[in-house]
Coordinates of C-alpha atoms in Angstrom, one line a residue:
M308 CA -51.0 -24.4 -23.3
R309 CA -53.5 -26.4 -21.3
L310 CA -56.6 -24.8 -19.9
N311 CA -59.4 -26.9 -18.3
G312 CA -57.8 -30.1 -19.7
K313 CA -57.4 -28.7 -23.2
M314 CA -54.4 -27.7 -25.2
Y315 CA -54.6 -24.3 -26.9
I316 CA -52.6 -23.0 -29.9
A317 CA -52.6 -19.3 -30.6
S318 CA -51.8 -18.1 -34.2
A319 CA -51.8 -14.6 -35.7
S320 CA -52.1 -13.2 -39.1
S321 CA -54.2 -10.0 -39.3
T322 CA -56.4 -11.6 -36.6
V323 CA -55.6 -13.8 -33.7
K324 CA -57.2 -17.2 -33.5
I325 CA -57.1 -19.9 -30.7
H326 CA -57.6 -23.6 -31.6
D327 CA -58.1 -26.6 -29.5
F328 CA -55.6 -29.4 -30.1
P329 CA -55.9 -32.2 -31.2
N330 CA -59.6 -31.6 -32.0
N331 CA -58.6 -28.7 -34.3
Q332 CA -61.6 -26.7 -33.1
L333 CA -61.7 -22.9 -33.3
L334 CA -62.4 -21.6 -29.9
H335 CA -61.7 -17.9 -29.9
T336 CA -61.0 -15.1 -32.5
H337 CA -59.7 -11.7 -31.5
V338 CA -59.8 -8.8 -34.0
P339 CA -57.4 -5.9 -33.0
T340 CA -58.9 -2.5 -32.4
N341 CA -57.0 -1.0 -35.4
Q342 CA -57.5 -3.8 -37.9
F343 CA -55.5 -3.8 -41.1
D344 CA -54.8 -6.4 -43.8
H345 CA -51.2 -6.7 -42.5
A346 CA -50.2 -9.4 -40.0
C347 CA -49.8 -8.7 -36.3
R348 CA -46.3 -7.8 -35.1
S349 CA -46.1 -10.0 -32.0
L350 CA -47.9 -12.6 -29.9
S351 CA -47.1 -13.8 -26.4
W352 CA -48.8 -16.0 -23.7
A353 CA -48.8 -15.1 -20.1
K354 CA -47.4 -17.5 -17.5
D355 CA -50.8 -19.0 -16.5
G356 CA -52.1 -19.1 -20.1
N357 CA -55.1 -16.9 -19.4
W358 CA -53.8 -13.7 -21.1
L359 CA -52.3 -12.9 -24.5
A360 CA -50.2 -9.9 -25.5
V361 CA -51.0 -8.8 -29.0
V362 CA -49.2 -6.1 -30.9
P363 CA -51.2 -5.2 -34.0
Y364 CA -49.7 -3.9 -37.2
S365 CA -50.7 -0.4 -36.2
G366 CA -51.8 0.8 -32.8
C367 CA -51.1 0.1 -29.1
T368 CA -50.3 -3.2 -27.4
E369 CA -53.4 -5.1 -26.3
I370 CA -53.8 -7.5 -23.4
V371 CA -56.5 -10.1 -24.2
S372 CA -58.1 -12.6 -21.8
V373 CA -59.0 -16.0 -23.1
R374 CA -60.4 -17.4 -19.9
G375 CA -64.0 -18.3 -20.7
Q376 CA -64.7 -15.7 -23.3
C377 CA -62.2 -13.8 -25.4
K378 CA -62.2 -10.2 -24.4
L379 CA -60.0 -7.1 -24.4
L380 CA -58.7 -6.4 -20.9
H381 CA -56.3 -3.5 -21.3
T382 CA -54.6 -1.3 -23.9
V383 CA -51.1 -0.1 -23.3
N384 CA -51.6 3.5 -24.4
K385 CA -48.5 4.9 -22.7
I386 CA -46.1 3.3 -25.1
C387 CA -46.4 4.6 -28.6
E388 CA -45.5 2.8 -31.8
P389 CA -44.9 -0.6 -30.3
S390 CA -43.3 -3.2 -32.5
C391 CA -43.2 -6.3 -30.3
A392 CA -44.1 -7.4 -26.7
S393 CA -43.5 -10.4 -24.4
F394 CA -44.6 -11.6 -21.0
P395 CA -41.9 -12.8 -18.6
N396 CA -41.6 -16.5 -18.0
L397 CA -42.3 -16.4 -14.2
S398 CA -44.8 -13.5 -13.9
K399 CA -47.8 -11.9 -15.6
K400 CA -47.7 -8.6 -13.7
T401 CA -45.4 -6.9 -16.2
I402 CA -44.7 -7.0 -19.9
A403 CA -41.7 -6.0 -22.0
V404 CA -42.5 -3.8 -25.0
G405 CA -40.2 -2.9 -27.9
S406 CA -40.8 0.2 -30.0
K407 CA -40.0 1.4 -33.5
I408 CA -37.8 4.2 -32.1
G409 CA -35.4 1.7 -30.4
Q410 CA -36.9 1.6 -26.8
V411 CA -37.3 -1.5 -24.7
L412 CA -39.7 -0.7 -21.7
I413 CA -41.1 -2.7 -18.8
Y414 CA -44.8 -1.9 -18.3
D415 CA -46.6 -2.7 -15.1
I416 CA -50.1 -3.9 -16.1
K417 CA -51.7 -3.5 -12.6
A418 CA -50.3 0.0 -12.0
K419 CA -50.8 0.9 -15.7
S420 CA -47.4 2.7 -15.8
I421 CA -43.9 2.2 -17.2
K422 CA -41.8 0.4 -14.5
G423 CA -38.4 0.4 -16.2
R424 CA -36.3 1.4 -19.2
F425 CA -33.4 -0.2 -20.9
P426 CA -30.7 1.7 -22.9
R427 CA -32.0 2.8 -26.2
A428 CA -31.0 0.9 -29.3
G429 CA -29.8 2.4 -32.6
S430 CA -32.7 1.1 -34.7
A431 CA -36.2 -0.2 -34.4
I432 CA -36.8 -3.2 -32.1
T433 CA -38.2 -6.2 -34.0
H434 CA -37.9 -9.0 -31.3
V435 CA -38.1 -9.0 -27.5
G436 CA -38.2 -11.7 -24.9
F437 CA -36.9 -13.1 -21.6
T438 CA -34.3 -15.7 -20.9
A439 CA -35.0 -18.6 -18.6
K440 CA -35.8 -17.5 -15.0
D441 CA -36.2 -13.9 -16.3
T442 CA -32.6 -12.9 -15.4
H443 CA -32.1 -11.0 -18.7
C444 CA -34.3 -9.4 -21.4
Y445 CA -33.1 -9.8 -25.0
A446 CA -34.0 -7.6 -27.9
G447 CA -33.4 -7.9 -31.7
C448 CA -32.9 -4.8 -33.8
E449 CA -33.7 -3.9 -37.3
D450 CA -30.0 -3.3 -38.0
G451 CA -29.2 -6.9 -37.1
K452 CA -27.9 -6.4 -33.5
V453 CA -29.0 -8.7 -30.7
M454 CA -28.9 -6.8 -27.3
L455 CA -29.0 -8.4 -23.9
Y456 CA -30.1 -6.4 -20.9
N457 CA -29.8 -7.2 -17.2
S458 CA -33.3 -7.3 -15.7
V459 CA -32.2 -6.1 -12.3
A460 CA -29.5 -3.5 -13.1
K461 CA -31.3 -2.4 -16.3
N462 CA -28.0 -2.1 -18.1
L463 CA -26.6 -3.5 -21.3
S464 CA -24.8 -6.8 -20.8
G465 CA -23.7 -7.5 -24.3
T466 CA -24.4 -7.3 -28.1
W467 CA -24.1 -9.8 -30.8
K468 CA -24.8 -10.2 -34.6
V469 CA -25.5 -13.3 -36.7
P470 CA -22.1 -14.2 -38.2
K471 CA -21.6 -13.1 -41.8
S472 CA -24.9 -11.2 -41.7
S473 CA -26.2 -7.7 -41.4
S474 CA -29.8 -8.5 -40.6
L475 CA -31.9 -10.4 -38.0
T476 CA -35.2 -12.1 -38.9
A477 CA -35.7 -14.5 -36.0
L478 CA -34.7 -14.6 -32.4
K479 CA -35.5 -17.0 -29.5
A480 CA -34.1 -18.0 -26.1
H481 CA -33.9 -21.5 -24.6
V482 CA -36.7 -22.3 -22.2
E483 CA -34.4 -24.0 -19.7
R484 CA -30.8 -22.9 -20.4
Q485 CA -30.7 -19.2 -19.5
N486 CA -27.3 -18.7 -21.4
F487 CA -28.4 -19.8 -24.8
L488 CA -29.9 -17.5 -27.6
I489 CA -30.5 -18.4 -31.2
G490 CA -31.1 -16.2 -34.2
G491 CA -31.5 -16.2 -38.0
S492 CA -30.8 -13.7 -40.8
N493 CA -31.8 -12.8 -44.3
E494 CA -28.7 -14.5 -45.5
G495 CA -30.0 -17.8 -44.4
I496 CA -27.5 -18.2 -41.6
V497 CA -28.5 -19.5 -38.1
G498 CA -26.3 -18.6 -35.1
V499 CA -26.3 -19.8 -31.5
W500 CA -24.7 -17.6 -28.7
D501 CA -23.6 -18.5 -25.3
V502 CA -24.1 -15.3 -23.4
N503 CA -22.1 -16.4 -20.3
F504 CA -18.9 -16.6 -22.3
N505 CA -19.9 -13.8 -24.7
K506 CA -19.2 -15.8 -27.8
T507 CA -20.9 -17.5 -30.8
K508 CA -21.3 -21.2 -30.0
F509 CA -22.5 -22.3 -33.4
H510 CA -23.4 -21.0 -36.8
I511 CA -24.2 -22.6 -40.1
D512 CA -25.6 -21.8 -43.5
A513 CA -28.9 -23.4 -42.9
H514 CA -31.1 -22.1 -45.8
Y515 CA -30.8 -20.7 -49.3
A516 CA -33.4 -18.0 -48.4
P517 CA -34.1 -15.8 -45.4
V518 CA -34.6 -17.6 -42.1
S519 CA -38.2 -17.2 -40.9
A520 CA -38.3 -19.0 -37.5
V521 CA -35.8 -20.6 -35.1
L522 CA -36.4 -22.8 -32.0
F523 CA -34.5 -24.7 -29.3
S524 CA -35.6 -28.3 -28.5
P525 CA -37.0 -28.3 -25.0
V526 CA -35.8 -31.8 -24.2
N527 CA -32.2 -31.4 -25.5
A528 CA -30.3 -28.2 -25.5
V529 CA -28.0 -29.2 -28.3
L530 CA -30.8 -29.6 -30.9
I531 CA -32.2 -26.6 -32.8
V532 CA -34.9 -26.2 -35.4
S533 CA -35.0 -23.6 -38.2
A534 CA -37.4 -22.7 -40.9
G535 CA -36.7 -20.8 -44.0
L536 CA -38.4 -19.3 -47.1
D537 CA -36.8 -22.0 -49.2
R538 CA -39.6 -24.4 -48.0
T539 CA -37.4 -26.4 -45.7
V540 CA -37.3 -27.0 -41.9
Q541 CA -33.9 -28.2 -40.7
V542 CA -32.8 -29.8 -37.4
F543 CA -29.2 -29.3 -36.3
D544 CA -26.9 -30.6 -33.6
I545 CA -24.9 -27.7 -32.3
E546 CA -22.4 -29.9 -30.5
A547 CA -21.7 -32.1 -33.4
R548 CA -22.1 -29.2 -35.8
C549 CA -24.1 -31.1 -38.3
K550 CA -27.6 -31.4 -39.8
I551 CA -29.7 -34.1 -38.2
S552 CA -32.8 -34.1 -40.3
T553 CA -34.9 -32.2 -42.8
I554 CA -38.7 -32.0 -42.3
P555 CA -40.5 -32.0 -45.7
V556 CA -43.1 -29.1 -46.1
D557 CA -45.2 -28.0 -49.1
N558 CA -45.2 -24.4 -48.2
N559 CA -43.0 -21.8 -46.6
V560 CA -43.1 -22.1 -42.8
L561 CA -43.1 -18.7 -41.0
S562 CA -43.5 -19.8 -37.3
L563 CA -42.6 -22.7 -35.1
D564 CA -43.4 -24.0 -31.6
F565 CA -43.2 -27.2 -29.7
L566 CA -46.4 -28.6 -28.1
E567 CA -46.8 -30.3 -24.7
N568 CA -44.0 -32.7 -23.7
S569 CA -42.3 -31.9 -27.1
L570 CA -44.2 -34.8 -28.6
Y571 CA -45.5 -32.5 -31.4
I572 CA -44.1 -29.5 -33.3
A573 CA -46.6 -27.0 -34.8
M574 CA -45.8 -24.9 -37.9
G575 CA -47.5 -21.9 -39.2
C576 CA -47.4 -21.7 -43.0
Q577 CA -47.6 -18.9 -45.6
N578 CA -50.8 -20.2 -47.1
G579 CA -52.6 -19.9 -43.7
K580 CA -52.4 -23.6 -42.7
I581 CA -51.2 -25.0 -39.4
L582 CA -49.2 -28.3 -39.6
I583 CA -48.7 -30.6 -36.6
Y584 CA -45.8 -33.1 -36.8
D585 CA -45.1 -36.0 -34.5
T586 CA -41.5 -35.6 -33.5
R587 CA -41.1 -39.4 -33.6
Q588 CA -42.2 -39.6 -37.2
L589 CA -41.3 -36.4 -39.2
Q590 CA -42.1 -37.7 -42.6
A591 CA -45.6 -36.2 -42.8
P592 CA -47.8 -34.1 -40.6
V593 CA -50.3 -35.9 -38.4
H594 CA -52.7 -32.9 -38.4
T595 CA -53.4 -30.2 -41.0
Y596 CA -56.1 -27.6 -40.8
E597 CA -57.0 -24.2 -42.3
A598 CA -56.5 -21.5 -39.6
H599 CA -56.2 -18.2 -41.6
S600 CA -56.8 -16.9 -45.0
S601 CA -53.3 -15.2 -45.0
S602 CA -49.8 -15.9 -43.7
I603 CA -49.4 -17.0 -40.1
K604 CA -46.5 -14.8 -38.9
H605 CA -46.7 -16.0 -35.2
L606 CA -47.7 -19.2 -33.6
T607 CA -47.3 -20.1 -30.0
Y608 CA -48.2 -22.7 -27.5
Q609 CA -47.5 -22.7 -23.8
K610 CA -48.0 -25.4 -21.2
S611 CA -49.5 -24.1 -18.0
A612 CA -47.3 -24.4 -14.9
S613 CA -49.9 -26.6 -13.1
S614 CA -50.1 -29.2 -15.8
S615 CA -46.6 -30.7 -15.3
T616 CA -47.1 -30.6 -11.5
S617 CA -50.5 -32.3 -11.7
S618 CA -49.2 -35.0 -14.0
T619 CA -46.4 -35.8 -11.5
F620 CA -49.0 -35.8 -8.6
L621 CA -51.1 -38.2 -10.6
C622 CA -48.2 -40.5 -11.3
S623 CA -47.2 -40.5 -7.6
A624 CA -50.9 -41.2 -6.6
D625 CA -51.0 -44.1 -9.0
V626 CA -47.9 -45.6 -7.5
A627 CA -49.2 -45.1 -4.0
E628 CA -52.5 -46.7 -4.9
E629 CA -50.6 -49.6 -6.4
N630 CA -48.6 -50.0 -3.2
R631 CA -51.7 -50.0 -1.1
S632 CA -53.2 -52.9 -3.1
P633 CA -53.1 -56.4 -1.6
S634 CA -50.0 -58.3 -2.3
N635 CA -51.8 -61.5 -3.4
S636 CA -53.6 -59.7 -6.1
A637 CA -50.6 -58.4 -8.0
S638 CA -47.7 -60.1 -6.4
N639 CA -46.1 -61.2 -9.7
E640 CA -47.3 -58.3 -11.9
E641 CA -45.2 -55.3 -12.8
I642 CA -46.6 -51.8 -12.5
E643 CA -47.3 -50.2 -15.9
V644 CA -47.4 -46.5 -16.3
K645 CA -48.1 -45.1 -19.8
A646 CA -45.9 -42.1 -19.6
T647 CA -46.1 -39.6 -22.3
T648 CA -42.6 -39.4 -23.6
S649 CA -40.8 -37.6 -26.4
D650 CA -38.2 -39.5 -28.3
F651 CA -37.6 -36.5 -30.6
L652 CA -34.7 -37.9 -32.7
G653 CA -34.1 -40.7 -30.1
L654 CA -34.4 -38.5 -27.0
V655 CA -36.7 -38.8 -23.9
D656 CA -37.9 -35.8 -22.0
E657 CA -37.2 -35.1 -18.3
Q658 CA -40.7 -35.7 -17.1
S659 CA -40.7 -39.2 -18.5
L660 CA -37.4 -39.9 -16.8
L661 CA -38.9 -38.6 -13.6
Q662 CA -41.9 -40.9 -13.9
S663 CA -39.6 -43.8 -14.7
E664 CA -37.6 -43.1 -11.5
I665 CA -40.7 -43.0 -9.5
L666 CA -41.8 -46.3 -11.0
D667 CA -38.5 -47.9 -10.2
A668 CA -38.6 -46.6 -6.7
S669 CA -42.1 -48.0 -6.3
K670 CA -41.0 -51.4 -7.6
Q671 CA -38.1 -51.5 -5.1
T672 CA -40.5 -50.6 -2.3
N673 CA -42.9 -53.3 -3.2
A674 CA -40.0 -55.8 -3.5
G675 CA -38.8 -54.8 0.0
V676 CA -42.3 -55.2 1.4
K677 CA -42.8 -58.6 -0.2
S678 CA -39.5 -60.0 1.0
G679 CA -40.1 -58.8 4.6
G680 CA -36.6 -57.4 4.8
D681 CA -35.3 -54.2 6.2
S682 CA -33.4 -51.7 4.1
F683 CA -31.1 -50.8 6.9
L684 CA -30.2 -54.4 7.6
K685 CA -29.4 -54.9 3.9
A686 CA -27.3 -51.7 3.9
L687 CA -25.2 -53.1 6.8
G688 CA -24.8 -56.4 5.0
W689 CA -27.2 -58.3 7.3
V690 CA -29.8 -59.9 5.1
E691 CA -32.3 -62.4 6.4
S692 CA -30.7 -65.3 4.7
D693 CA -27.4 -64.5 6.4
T694 CA -29.0 -64.3 9.9
I695 CA -30.7 -67.7 9.4
E696 CA -27.5 -69.3 8.3
S697 CA -25.6 -67.8 11.2
A698 CA -28.2 -69.0 13.7
K699 CA -28.2 -72.5 12.1
E700 CA -24.4 -72.8 12.2
E701 CA -24.2 -71.7 15.8
S702 CA -27.0 -74.2 16.7
K703 CA -25.0 -77.0 15.1
C704 CA -21.8 -76.0 17.0
L705 CA -23.8 -76.0 20.2
E706 CA -25.2 -79.5 19.5
Q707 CA -21.8 -81.0 18.4
V708 CA -19.7 -79.8 21.3
D709 CA -19.6 -82.2 24.2
G710 CA -18.1 -81.9 27.6
N711 CA -18.5 -78.1 27.7
K712 CA -21.1 -77.4 30.3
E713 CA -21.0 -73.7 29.9
L714 CA -22.0 -74.0 26.2
Q715 CA -24.6 -76.6 27.0
H716 CA -26.4 -74.3 29.4
E717 CA -26.3 -71.4 26.8
P718 CA -29.6 -71.1 25.0
R719 CA -29.8 -71.5 21.3
R720 CA -30.0 -68.3 19.3
S721 CA -32.9 -67.5 17.2
I722 CA -33.3 -65.0 14.4
N723 CA -34.4 -62.4 16.9
N724 CA -31.2 -62.5 19.0
F725 CA -28.7 -63.5 16.3
T726 CA -25.0 -62.6 16.1
P727 CA -23.9 -61.6 12.6
K728 CA -20.9 -63.1 11.0
P729 CA -17.7 -60.9 11.3
S730 CA -17.3 -61.1 7.5
R731 CA -20.7 -59.5 7.1
L732 CA -20.0 -56.4 9.2
P733 CA -18.9 -53.2 7.6
P734 CA -15.4 -51.9 8.7
R735 CA -16.9 -49.1 10.9
I736 CA -19.2 -51.5 12.7
S737 CA -16.7 -54.3 13.2
A738 CA -15.0 -52.3 16.0
I739 CA -18.1 -52.6 18.2
S740 CA -18.6 -55.8 20.0
K741 CA -21.2 -57.9 18.2
Q742 CA -22.6 -59.2 21.5
N743 CA -23.7 -55.7 22.7
L744 CA -25.6 -54.3 19.7
D745 CA -29.3 -53.7 20.2
V746 CA -31.6 -55.9 18.2
L747 CA -32.5 -53.8 15.2
P748 CA -36.2 -53.3 14.7
T749 CA -37.7 -54.5 11.4
S750 CA -40.4 -51.8 11.4
S751 CA -38.2 -48.8 11.5
T752 CA -34.6 -47.9 10.8
P753 CA -32.5 -46.2 13.6
N754 CA -30.3 -43.2 12.9
L755 CA -27.4 -44.4 15.0
L756 CA -26.2 -47.7 16.3
K757 CA -26.4 -47.7 20.1
V758 CA -24.7 -49.9 22.7
S759 CA -26.9 -51.5 25.2
T760 CA -26.0 -50.1 28.6
N761 CA -28.3 -52.5 30.3
D762 CA -26.4 -55.5 28.8
C763 CA -23.2 -54.0 29.9
H764 CA -24.3 -53.7 33.5
S765 CA -25.7 -57.2 33.5
Q766 CA -22.4 -58.6 32.3
I767 CA -20.2 -56.5 34.6
S768 CA -22.1 -57.3 37.8
P769 CA -21.4 -61.0 37.9
I770 CA -17.6 -60.3 37.6
I771 CA -17.7 -57.8 40.4
N772 CA -19.6 -60.2 42.6
G773 CA -17.1 -63.0 41.7
N774 CA -19.9 -65.2 40.2
Q775 CA -20.0 -66.0 36.5
N776 CA -23.5 -66.1 34.9
P777 CA -23.3 -68.2 31.7
T778 CA -26.4 -66.5 30.2
T779 CA -24.6 -63.1 30.1
G780 CA -21.3 -64.1 28.5
N781 CA -17.6 -63.5 29.5
L782 CA -17.2 -59.7 29.1
S783 CA -14.6 -57.9 31.2
A784 CA -14.7 -54.2 32.2
A785 CA -11.8 -53.5 29.9
S786 CA -13.8 -54.9 26.9
V787 CA -16.7 -52.7 27.9
S788 CA -14.5 -49.6 28.1
E789 CA -12.9 -50.4 24.8
M790 CA -16.3 -51.0 23.2
I791 CA -17.6 -47.6 24.5
D792 CA -14.5 -45.8 23.3
S793 CA -14.9 -47.4 19.8
A794 CA -18.5 -46.3 19.7
R795 CA -17.6 -42.8 20.8
Q796 CA -14.8 -42.6 18.1
T797 CA -17.3 -43.8 15.5
M798 CA -19.8 -41.1 16.4
Q799 CA -17.1 -38.4 16.4
A800 CA -16.0 -39.5 13.0
E801 CA -19.6 -39.4 11.6
M802 CA -20.0 -36.0 13.2
K803 CA -16.8 -34.8 11.7
N804 CA -17.8 -36.0 8.2
M805 CA -21.2 -34.3 8.6
F806 CA -19.6 -31.0 9.5
E807 CA -17.1 -31.3 6.7
E808 CA -20.0 -31.9 4.3
V809 CA -21.8 -28.8 5.6
E810 CA -18.6 -26.8 5.2
R811 CA -18.2 -27.9 1.6
K812 CA -21.7 -26.9 0.8
M813 CA -21.3 -23.5 2.4
I814 CA -18.1 -23.0 0.5
Y815 CA -19.8 -24.0 -2.7
K816 CA -22.7 -21.6 -2.1
L817 CA -20.4 -18.8 -1.2
Y818 CA -18.4 -19.4 -4.3
N819 CA -21.5 -19.4 -6.4
H820 CA -22.7 -16.1 -4.9
T821 CA -19.2 -14.7 -5.4
C822 CA -19.2 -15.6 -9.0
S823 CA -22.6 -14.0 -9.4
I824 CA -21.5 -10.7 -7.8
R825 CA -18.3 -10.8 -9.8
Q826 CA -20.3 -11.2 -13.0
L827 CA -22.5 -8.2 -12.0
M828 CA -19.4 -6.1 -11.2
F829 CA -17.9 -7.1 -14.6
D830 CA -21.1 -6.0 -16.4
F831 CA -21.1 -2.8 -14.4
Q832 CA -17.5 -2.0 -15.2
L833 CA -18.0 -3.0 -18.9
E834 CA -21.0 -0.6 -19.1
N835 CA -19.0 2.2 -17.5
L836 CA -16.2 1.6 -20.0
K837 CA -18.6 1.7 -22.8
Q838 CA -20.1 4.9 -21.6
F839 CA -16.6 6.4 -21.1
I840 CA -15.7 5.5 -24.6
K841 CA -18.9 6.9 -26.0
V842 CA -18.4 10.2 -24.1
K843 CA -14.8 10.4 -25.2
E844 CA -15.8 9.9 -28.8
N845 CA -18.4 12.7 -28.5
F846 CA -15.9 14.9 -26.9
D847 CA -13.4 14.3 -29.7
V848 CA -16.0 15.1 -32.3
V849 CA -16.9 18.4 -30.5
I850 CA -13.2 19.3 -30.3
E851 CA -12.7 18.6 -33.9
E852 CA -15.7 20.7 -34.8
I853 CA -14.5 23.6 -32.7
N854 CA -11.0 23.3 -34.3
S855 CA -12.4 23.2 -37.9
K856 CA -14.6 26.2 -37.1
A857 CA -11.7 28.2 -35.7
M858 CA -9.5 27.4 -38.7
S859 CA -12.3 28.3 -41.0
D860 CA -12.7 31.7 -39.3
E861 CA -9.0 32.4 -39.4
S862 CA -8.9 31.6 -43.1
N863 CA -11.8 33.9 -43.8
M864 CA -10.0 36.8 -41.9
M865 CA -6.8 36.2 -43.9
A866 CA -8.7 36.2 -47.2
E867 CA -10.5 39.4 -46.2
Q868 CA -7.2 41.1 -45.4
I869 CA -5.6 39.9 -48.7
Y870 CA -8.7 41.3 -50.6
N871 CA -8.4 44.7 -48.8
L872 CA -4.7 44.9 -49.5
T873 CA -5.3 44.1 -53.2
M874 CA -7.9 46.8 -53.5
R875 CA -5.6 49.3 -51.8
N876 CA -2.8 48.4 -54.2
K877 CA -5.0 49.0 -57.2
E878 CA -6.1 52.4 -55.8
L879 CA -2.5 53.4 -55.4
E880 CA -1.7 52.3 -58.9
R881 CA -4.5 54.4 -60.3
Q882 CA -3.3 57.5 -58.3
L883 CA 0.2 57.0 -59.6
A884 CA -0.9 56.8 -63.2
A885 CA -3.0 59.9 -62.9
Y886 CA 0.0 61.8 -61.3
Q887 CA 2.3 60.8 -64.2
R888 CA -0.3 62.0 -66.8
E889 CA -0.4 65.4 -65.2

């Protein structure tokens, strides 16, 4: 994350340490209240980067502030035996906490109370987090299940397991695509799920040892990174279903995270070192430093929400400043912006593309200012060169024609009162008479083409009076009426197209909302069906127990009766034998 112009990397073993990158300077150290030699269970940044959620090996979840000085703000005492915790992506008011007894709870930090509960899992929660835009909360269980909860309805949306595995050692969600989850197992298998279609999108035998960390590439949704205890870090393409690259490491990597703009990837190792790799050159780390004396189980970096915005503002300000500069000082120079890009395996991040688009737009604006042209004229096909050529041709025609007094009295046309060539007019403009278009201003662009009513009156009046004015042209009332009808039809067609576009957008939004409601209803019905099946199974178990107990009681009664009859038979035999002896 970036605070006060610095990038912070938080890492956790038995203690939590925060380093400044790229200076590799230790800034803060937090020791949990109940300190043990074992590593912390979870580590999560808040949205603004000022708070950290730390789950120690034993004890309650702690909220730590790193703004200025590192200090303990709050201890979540109402949730016992926590195993993991995570802040949402869009808020810092609440926190999701998973427990060792299978509970996933939403805790309100300000109110200091439990705000929501999700359905209990069948085993301890080992991983918890939120999808992009916080629409769902995901949880990984000790028995290998991945559970996805709806953040609004608080119900279970679906469950998955890593293919060909019975365990779960790593779990992450994509930072941009809210339908992608990735997980790893003890069997060395990495799987990617598309939760919208409730299916496994990709799985591969990535490692020969348990998977320790998994990660999506922030700049490309089809690239994933996984680390294993076989001392390898692999990069895969989930669309091509193949391995892209192997990053060489000297020790087991237990945690991964991308740094700002995805230019660097940070790795926490088993020997307590932090390795920083440049994603453009993955052969060797560019930074290595001793962070802990034991294994780094968790490592996380989060860019603050204001950093990307500020960088965009700075880029826009630079372009604006360049546009305000005098044209003679940099008329033939191109604007150069050193954008921080990430060509991770040949890819460029979205922020760099945005800066490039802004740069291209600024170049086009400067080119338009230098040429003195109007963008609206160019859109209509009326460029300055065409207007000059048209005026020159008409001037030549006026000079060459002899004997025509009417043409001799007509003044030559300049560039300010030109008549465009018919071939240069777009189809929807050609229906309007060229002689009655207002002169388009060069300083601003009009929204609609308007017919000059003043010119129409000035041309009709000589006809009504019976006198022909050569300066106004030969325009009849029928031509004026036809011209007005054409303009009216053009405006009606434009309005019709505009309303059709609005109608299409409304239909699309309505369809989008309908699909969302349909998905929620489907989740609701699926949850009801699951609950019904669970209740029916419990009912069948109870009925079976009752029947077995009844059968057992009946068998006991029959055995007792048989025993009594046997004893009565023996008694009668003894009496009969005694009677015979007498």
